[in-house]
Short mmCIF file of C-alpha atoms in Angstrom, two decimals:
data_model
loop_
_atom_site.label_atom_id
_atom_site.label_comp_id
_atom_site.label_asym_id
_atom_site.label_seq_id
_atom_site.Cartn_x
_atom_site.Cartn_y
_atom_site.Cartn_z
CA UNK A 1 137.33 99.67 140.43
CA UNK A 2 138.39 98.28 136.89
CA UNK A 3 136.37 94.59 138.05
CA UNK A 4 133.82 96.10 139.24
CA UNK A 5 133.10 98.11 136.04
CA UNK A 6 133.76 95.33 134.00
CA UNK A 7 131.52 92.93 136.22
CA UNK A 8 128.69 95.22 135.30
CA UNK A 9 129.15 95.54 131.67
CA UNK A 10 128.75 91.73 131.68
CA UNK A 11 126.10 91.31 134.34
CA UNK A 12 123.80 94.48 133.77
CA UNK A 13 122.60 93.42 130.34
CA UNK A 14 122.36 90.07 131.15
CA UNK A 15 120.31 91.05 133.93
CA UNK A 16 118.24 93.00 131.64
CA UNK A 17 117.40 90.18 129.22
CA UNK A 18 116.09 88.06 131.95
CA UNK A 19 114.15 90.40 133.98
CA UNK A 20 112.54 92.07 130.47
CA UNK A 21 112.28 89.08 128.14
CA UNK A 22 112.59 85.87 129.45
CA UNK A 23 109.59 83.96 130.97
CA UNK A 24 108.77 84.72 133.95
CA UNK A 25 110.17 81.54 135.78
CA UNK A 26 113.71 81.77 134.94
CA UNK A 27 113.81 85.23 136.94
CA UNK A 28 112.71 82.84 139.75
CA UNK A 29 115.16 80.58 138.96
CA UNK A 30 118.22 83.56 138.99
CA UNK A 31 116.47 84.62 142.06
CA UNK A 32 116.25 81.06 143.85
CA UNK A 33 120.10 81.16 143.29
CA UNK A 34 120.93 84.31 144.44
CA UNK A 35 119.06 83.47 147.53
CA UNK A 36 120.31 80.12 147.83
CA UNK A 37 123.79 82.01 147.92
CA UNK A 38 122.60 84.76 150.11
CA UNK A 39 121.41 82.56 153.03
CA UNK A 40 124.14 80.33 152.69
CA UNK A 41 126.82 83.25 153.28
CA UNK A 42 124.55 85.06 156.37
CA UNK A 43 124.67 81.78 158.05
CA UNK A 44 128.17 81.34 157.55
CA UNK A 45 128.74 84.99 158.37
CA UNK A 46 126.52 84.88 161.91
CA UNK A 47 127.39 81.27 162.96
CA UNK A 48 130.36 80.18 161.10
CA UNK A 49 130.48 77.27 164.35
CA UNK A 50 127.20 76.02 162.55
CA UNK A 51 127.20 72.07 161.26
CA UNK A 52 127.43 72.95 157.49
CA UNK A 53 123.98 71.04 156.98
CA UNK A 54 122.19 73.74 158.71
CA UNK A 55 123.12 76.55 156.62
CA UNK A 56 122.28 74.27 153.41
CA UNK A 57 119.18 73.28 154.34
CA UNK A 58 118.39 76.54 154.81
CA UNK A 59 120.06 77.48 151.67
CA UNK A 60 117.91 74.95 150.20
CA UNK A 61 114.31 76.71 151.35
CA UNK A 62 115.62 79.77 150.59
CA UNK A 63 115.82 78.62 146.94
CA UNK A 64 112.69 77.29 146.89
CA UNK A 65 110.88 80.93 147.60
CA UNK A 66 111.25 82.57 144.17
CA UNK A 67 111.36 79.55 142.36
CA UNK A 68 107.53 78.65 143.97
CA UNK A 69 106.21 82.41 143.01
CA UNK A 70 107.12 82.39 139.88
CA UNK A 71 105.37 79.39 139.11
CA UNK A 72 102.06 79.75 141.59
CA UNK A 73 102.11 83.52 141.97
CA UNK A 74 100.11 84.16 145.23
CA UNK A 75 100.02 80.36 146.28
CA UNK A 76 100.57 79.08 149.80
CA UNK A 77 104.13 77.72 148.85
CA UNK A 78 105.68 80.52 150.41
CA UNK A 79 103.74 80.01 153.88
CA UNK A 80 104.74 76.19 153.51
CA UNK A 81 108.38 76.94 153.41
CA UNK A 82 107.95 78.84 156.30
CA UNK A 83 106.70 76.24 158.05
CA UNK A 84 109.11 74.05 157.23
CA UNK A 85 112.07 76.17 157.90
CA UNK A 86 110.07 76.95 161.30
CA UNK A 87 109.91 73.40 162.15
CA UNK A 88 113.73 72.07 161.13
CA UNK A 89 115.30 75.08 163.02
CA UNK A 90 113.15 74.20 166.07
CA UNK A 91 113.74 70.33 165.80
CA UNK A 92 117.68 70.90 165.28
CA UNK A 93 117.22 72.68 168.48
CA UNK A 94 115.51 70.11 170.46
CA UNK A 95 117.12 67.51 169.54
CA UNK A 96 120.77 69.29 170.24
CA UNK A 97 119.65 68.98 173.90
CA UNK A 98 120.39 64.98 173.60
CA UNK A 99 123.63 65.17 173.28
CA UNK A 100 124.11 67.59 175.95
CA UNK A 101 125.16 70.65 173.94
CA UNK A 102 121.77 72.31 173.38
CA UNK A 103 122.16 75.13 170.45
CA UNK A 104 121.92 78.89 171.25
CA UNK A 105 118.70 80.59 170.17
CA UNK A 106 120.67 82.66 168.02
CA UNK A 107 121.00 80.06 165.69
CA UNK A 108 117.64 79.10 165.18
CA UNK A 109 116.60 83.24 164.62
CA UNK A 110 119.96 82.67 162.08
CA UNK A 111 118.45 80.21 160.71
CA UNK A 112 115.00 81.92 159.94
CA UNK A 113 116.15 84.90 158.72
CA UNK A 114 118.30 83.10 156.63
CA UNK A 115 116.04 80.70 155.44
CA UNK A 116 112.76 82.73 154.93
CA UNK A 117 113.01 86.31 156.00
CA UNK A 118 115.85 87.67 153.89
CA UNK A 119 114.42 85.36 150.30
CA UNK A 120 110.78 86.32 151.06
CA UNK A 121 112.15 90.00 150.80
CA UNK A 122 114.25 89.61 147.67
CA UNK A 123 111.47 87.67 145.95
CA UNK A 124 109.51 90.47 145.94
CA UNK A 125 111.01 91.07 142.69
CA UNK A 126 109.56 87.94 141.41
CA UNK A 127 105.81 88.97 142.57
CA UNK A 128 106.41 92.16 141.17
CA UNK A 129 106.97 90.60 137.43
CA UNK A 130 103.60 88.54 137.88
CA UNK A 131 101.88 92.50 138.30
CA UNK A 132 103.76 93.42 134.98
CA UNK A 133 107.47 93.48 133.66
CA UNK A 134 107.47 97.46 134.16
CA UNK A 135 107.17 97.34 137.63
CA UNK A 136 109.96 94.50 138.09
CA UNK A 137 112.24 96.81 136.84
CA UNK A 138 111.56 99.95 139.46
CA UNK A 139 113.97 97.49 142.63
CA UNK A 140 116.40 97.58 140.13
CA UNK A 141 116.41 101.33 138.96
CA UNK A 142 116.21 102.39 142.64
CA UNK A 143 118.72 100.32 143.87
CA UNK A 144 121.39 100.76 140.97
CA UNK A 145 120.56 104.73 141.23
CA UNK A 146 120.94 104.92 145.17
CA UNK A 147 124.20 103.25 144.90
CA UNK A 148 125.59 104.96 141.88
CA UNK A 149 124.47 108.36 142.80
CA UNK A 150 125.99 108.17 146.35
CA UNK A 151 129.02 106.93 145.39
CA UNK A 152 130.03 109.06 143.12
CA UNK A 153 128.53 112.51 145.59
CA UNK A 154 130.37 110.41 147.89
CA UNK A 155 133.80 110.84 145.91
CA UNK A 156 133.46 114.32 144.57
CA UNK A 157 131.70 116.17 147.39
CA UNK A 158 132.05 113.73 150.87
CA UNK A 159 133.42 115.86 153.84
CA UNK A 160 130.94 114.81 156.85
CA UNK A 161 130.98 110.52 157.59
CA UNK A 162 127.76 109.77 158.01
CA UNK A 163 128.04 106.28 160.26
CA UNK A 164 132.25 106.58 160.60
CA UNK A 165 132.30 102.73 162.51
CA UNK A 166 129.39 100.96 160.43
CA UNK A 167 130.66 102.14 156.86
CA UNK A 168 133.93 104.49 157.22
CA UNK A 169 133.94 105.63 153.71
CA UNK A 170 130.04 106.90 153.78
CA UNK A 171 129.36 110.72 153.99
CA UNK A 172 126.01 112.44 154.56
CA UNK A 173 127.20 114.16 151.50
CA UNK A 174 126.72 110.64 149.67
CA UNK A 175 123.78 109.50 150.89
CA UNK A 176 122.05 113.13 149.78
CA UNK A 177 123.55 112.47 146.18
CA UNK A 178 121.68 109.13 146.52
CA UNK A 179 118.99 110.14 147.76
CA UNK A 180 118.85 112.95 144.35
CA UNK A 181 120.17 110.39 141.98
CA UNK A 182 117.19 108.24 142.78
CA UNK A 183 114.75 110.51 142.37
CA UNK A 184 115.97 112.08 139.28
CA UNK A 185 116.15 108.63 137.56
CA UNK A 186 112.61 107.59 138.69
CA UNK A 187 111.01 110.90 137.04
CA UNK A 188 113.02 109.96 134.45
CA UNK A 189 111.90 106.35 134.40
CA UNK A 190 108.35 107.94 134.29
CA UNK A 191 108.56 109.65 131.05
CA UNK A 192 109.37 106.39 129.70
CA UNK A 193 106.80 104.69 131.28
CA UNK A 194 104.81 107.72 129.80
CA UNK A 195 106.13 107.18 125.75
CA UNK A 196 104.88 103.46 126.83
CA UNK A 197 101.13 104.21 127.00
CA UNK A 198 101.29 104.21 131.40
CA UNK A 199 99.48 106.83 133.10
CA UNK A 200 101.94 108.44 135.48
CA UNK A 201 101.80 109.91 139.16
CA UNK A 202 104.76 112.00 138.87
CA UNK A 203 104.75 113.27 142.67
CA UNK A 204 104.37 109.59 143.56
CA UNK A 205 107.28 108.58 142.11
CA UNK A 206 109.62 111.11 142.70
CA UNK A 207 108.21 109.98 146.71
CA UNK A 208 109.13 106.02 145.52
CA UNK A 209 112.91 107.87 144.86
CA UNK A 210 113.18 109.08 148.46
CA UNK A 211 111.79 106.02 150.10
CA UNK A 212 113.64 104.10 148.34
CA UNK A 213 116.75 105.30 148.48
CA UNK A 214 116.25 105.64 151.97
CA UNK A 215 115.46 101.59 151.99
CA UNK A 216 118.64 100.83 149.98
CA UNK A 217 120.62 102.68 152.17
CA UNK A 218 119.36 102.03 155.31
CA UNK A 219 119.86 97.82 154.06
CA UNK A 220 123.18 98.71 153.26
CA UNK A 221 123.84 99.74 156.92
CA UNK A 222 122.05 96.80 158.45
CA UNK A 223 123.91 94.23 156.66
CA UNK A 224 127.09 96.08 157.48
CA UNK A 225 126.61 96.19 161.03
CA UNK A 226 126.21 92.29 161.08
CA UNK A 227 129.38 92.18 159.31
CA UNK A 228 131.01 94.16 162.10
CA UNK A 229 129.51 92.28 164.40
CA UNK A 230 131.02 89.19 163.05
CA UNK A 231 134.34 90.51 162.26
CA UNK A 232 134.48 89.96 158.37
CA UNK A 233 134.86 92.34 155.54
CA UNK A 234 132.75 91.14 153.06
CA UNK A 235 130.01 87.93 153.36
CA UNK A 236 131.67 86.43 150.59
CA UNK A 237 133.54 86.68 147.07
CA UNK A 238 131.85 85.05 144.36
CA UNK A 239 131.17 88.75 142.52
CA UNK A 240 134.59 89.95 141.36
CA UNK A 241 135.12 93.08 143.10
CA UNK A 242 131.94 93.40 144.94
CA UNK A 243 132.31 90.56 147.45
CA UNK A 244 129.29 88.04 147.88
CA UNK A 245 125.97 88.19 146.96
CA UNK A 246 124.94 89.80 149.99
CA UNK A 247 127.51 92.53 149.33
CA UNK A 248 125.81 93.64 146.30
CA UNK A 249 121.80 92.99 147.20
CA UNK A 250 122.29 94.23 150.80
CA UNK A 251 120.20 97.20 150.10
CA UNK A 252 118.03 95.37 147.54
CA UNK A 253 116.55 93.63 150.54
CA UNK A 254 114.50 95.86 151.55
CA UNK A 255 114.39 97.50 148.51
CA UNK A 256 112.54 94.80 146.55
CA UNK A 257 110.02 94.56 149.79
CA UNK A 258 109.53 98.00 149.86
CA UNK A 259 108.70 98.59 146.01
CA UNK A 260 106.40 95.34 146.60
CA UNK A 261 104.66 97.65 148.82
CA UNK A 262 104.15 101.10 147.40
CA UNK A 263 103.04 99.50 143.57
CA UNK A 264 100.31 97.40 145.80
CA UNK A 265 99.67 100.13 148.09
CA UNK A 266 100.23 103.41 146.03
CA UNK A 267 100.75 102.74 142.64
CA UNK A 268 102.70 105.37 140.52
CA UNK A 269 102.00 103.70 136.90
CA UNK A 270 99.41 101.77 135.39
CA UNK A 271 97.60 101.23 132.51
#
């Protein structure tokens, strides 16, 4: 517990800085890492048999996503990747069937998820900061509150597991406290965003809380069921105390899509 505390005293305000102040394509950059990282530990994690090429190349395109938004928001770059990934996956699978060891299916869907669905998610953070640097922030808030508030309900108040093989140590008492926590820091988000000069849609944000929570925790299940599925503990351990990447942006996967979403769809804030 003492890492992980420390880990986000460092982290969180570093985080800040670049996601508040800094131009717009060194989020892309951080991003194109973390996702570089991310795809390169659920390939490992899925198909650890895999030649290591595969899961670099798709570590590679992975990169590429966040880093192309940032600097042609709403370009085709993201399609073209796509494509790309599409294609190698596809060719690595044809041509396995020369050497009379054709690949499993399984590693070509690997291999896409990997390589474009799971960065195409994540960077909706990026496409978020080309709409505004107030609405970058709301993945963030949701995902740091969901986690926060459910841990600590968890702690203090868990009695009933809620998924006792996926995640032992989760209680339905837990996810209600992050489900709370979430919403409670949105309204509060909102009477910032209110001092700021924002019109605010208070009943639509306190409704961005519960979906969102529900997103992060719901991605926090998913990934942990692959990791069950594979046998592992954690996808990796390059975060001190949280594991790998994908340990600690698990929920934020769906997260960052879903907030993409609702400020396109239904936006709570504007100007």
């Amino acid at each position: 517990m003492k890492t992980r505390i420390i880990v986000g005293v460092v982290c969180v305000p570093l985080l800040a800085v670049v996601v508040l102040l800094l131009p717009l394509w060194v989020l892309g950059l951080l991003m194109g890492a973390l996702c570089a990282i991310a795809a390169w530990e659920f390939f490992r994690c899925v198909r650890p048999d895999a030649p290591v090429r595969m899961p670099a190349v798709c570590g590679a395109m992975a990169a590429l996503i966040p880093i192309s938004e940032s600097l042609s928001p709403g370009g085709v770059w993201s399609y073209a990747l796509f494509f790309c990934v599409m294609v190698y996956m596809f060719a690595e699978l044809m041509v396995s069937f020369r050497g009379g060891k054709p690949l499993s299916f399984d590693l070509v869907a690997a291999g896409v998820l990997a390589g474009f669905a799971i960065p195409y998610f994540l960077t909706g953070i990026v496409r978020l900061g080309t709409m505004g640097r107030a609405f970058v922030v709301l993945p963030f808030l949701i995902a740091f509150a969901s986690d926060t508030g459910a841990y600590f309900a968890g702690v203090y108040l868990g009695r009933h597991k809620l998924a006792p093989v996926l995640s032992p140590h989760k209680t339905i008492e837990g996810s209600a406290g992050g489900f709370l926590a979430t919403i409670a820091v949105l309204l509060i988000a909102g009477l910032v965003f209110r001092a700021l000069g924002y019109t605010v849609r208070f009943q639509v944000l306190a409704a961005y809380g519960l979906l969102g929570s529900l997103a992060c925790q719901f991605g926090d299940l998913s990934f942990s069921a692959i990791k069950r599925l594979s046998g592992i503990k954690d996808y990796g351990k390059i975060i001190p105390g949280h594991g790998g990447i994908l340990d600690r942006f698990d929920g934020m996967v769906f997260v960052a899509a879903l907030s993409e979403l609702l400020v396109t769809l239904v936006p709570a804030y504007f100007r």
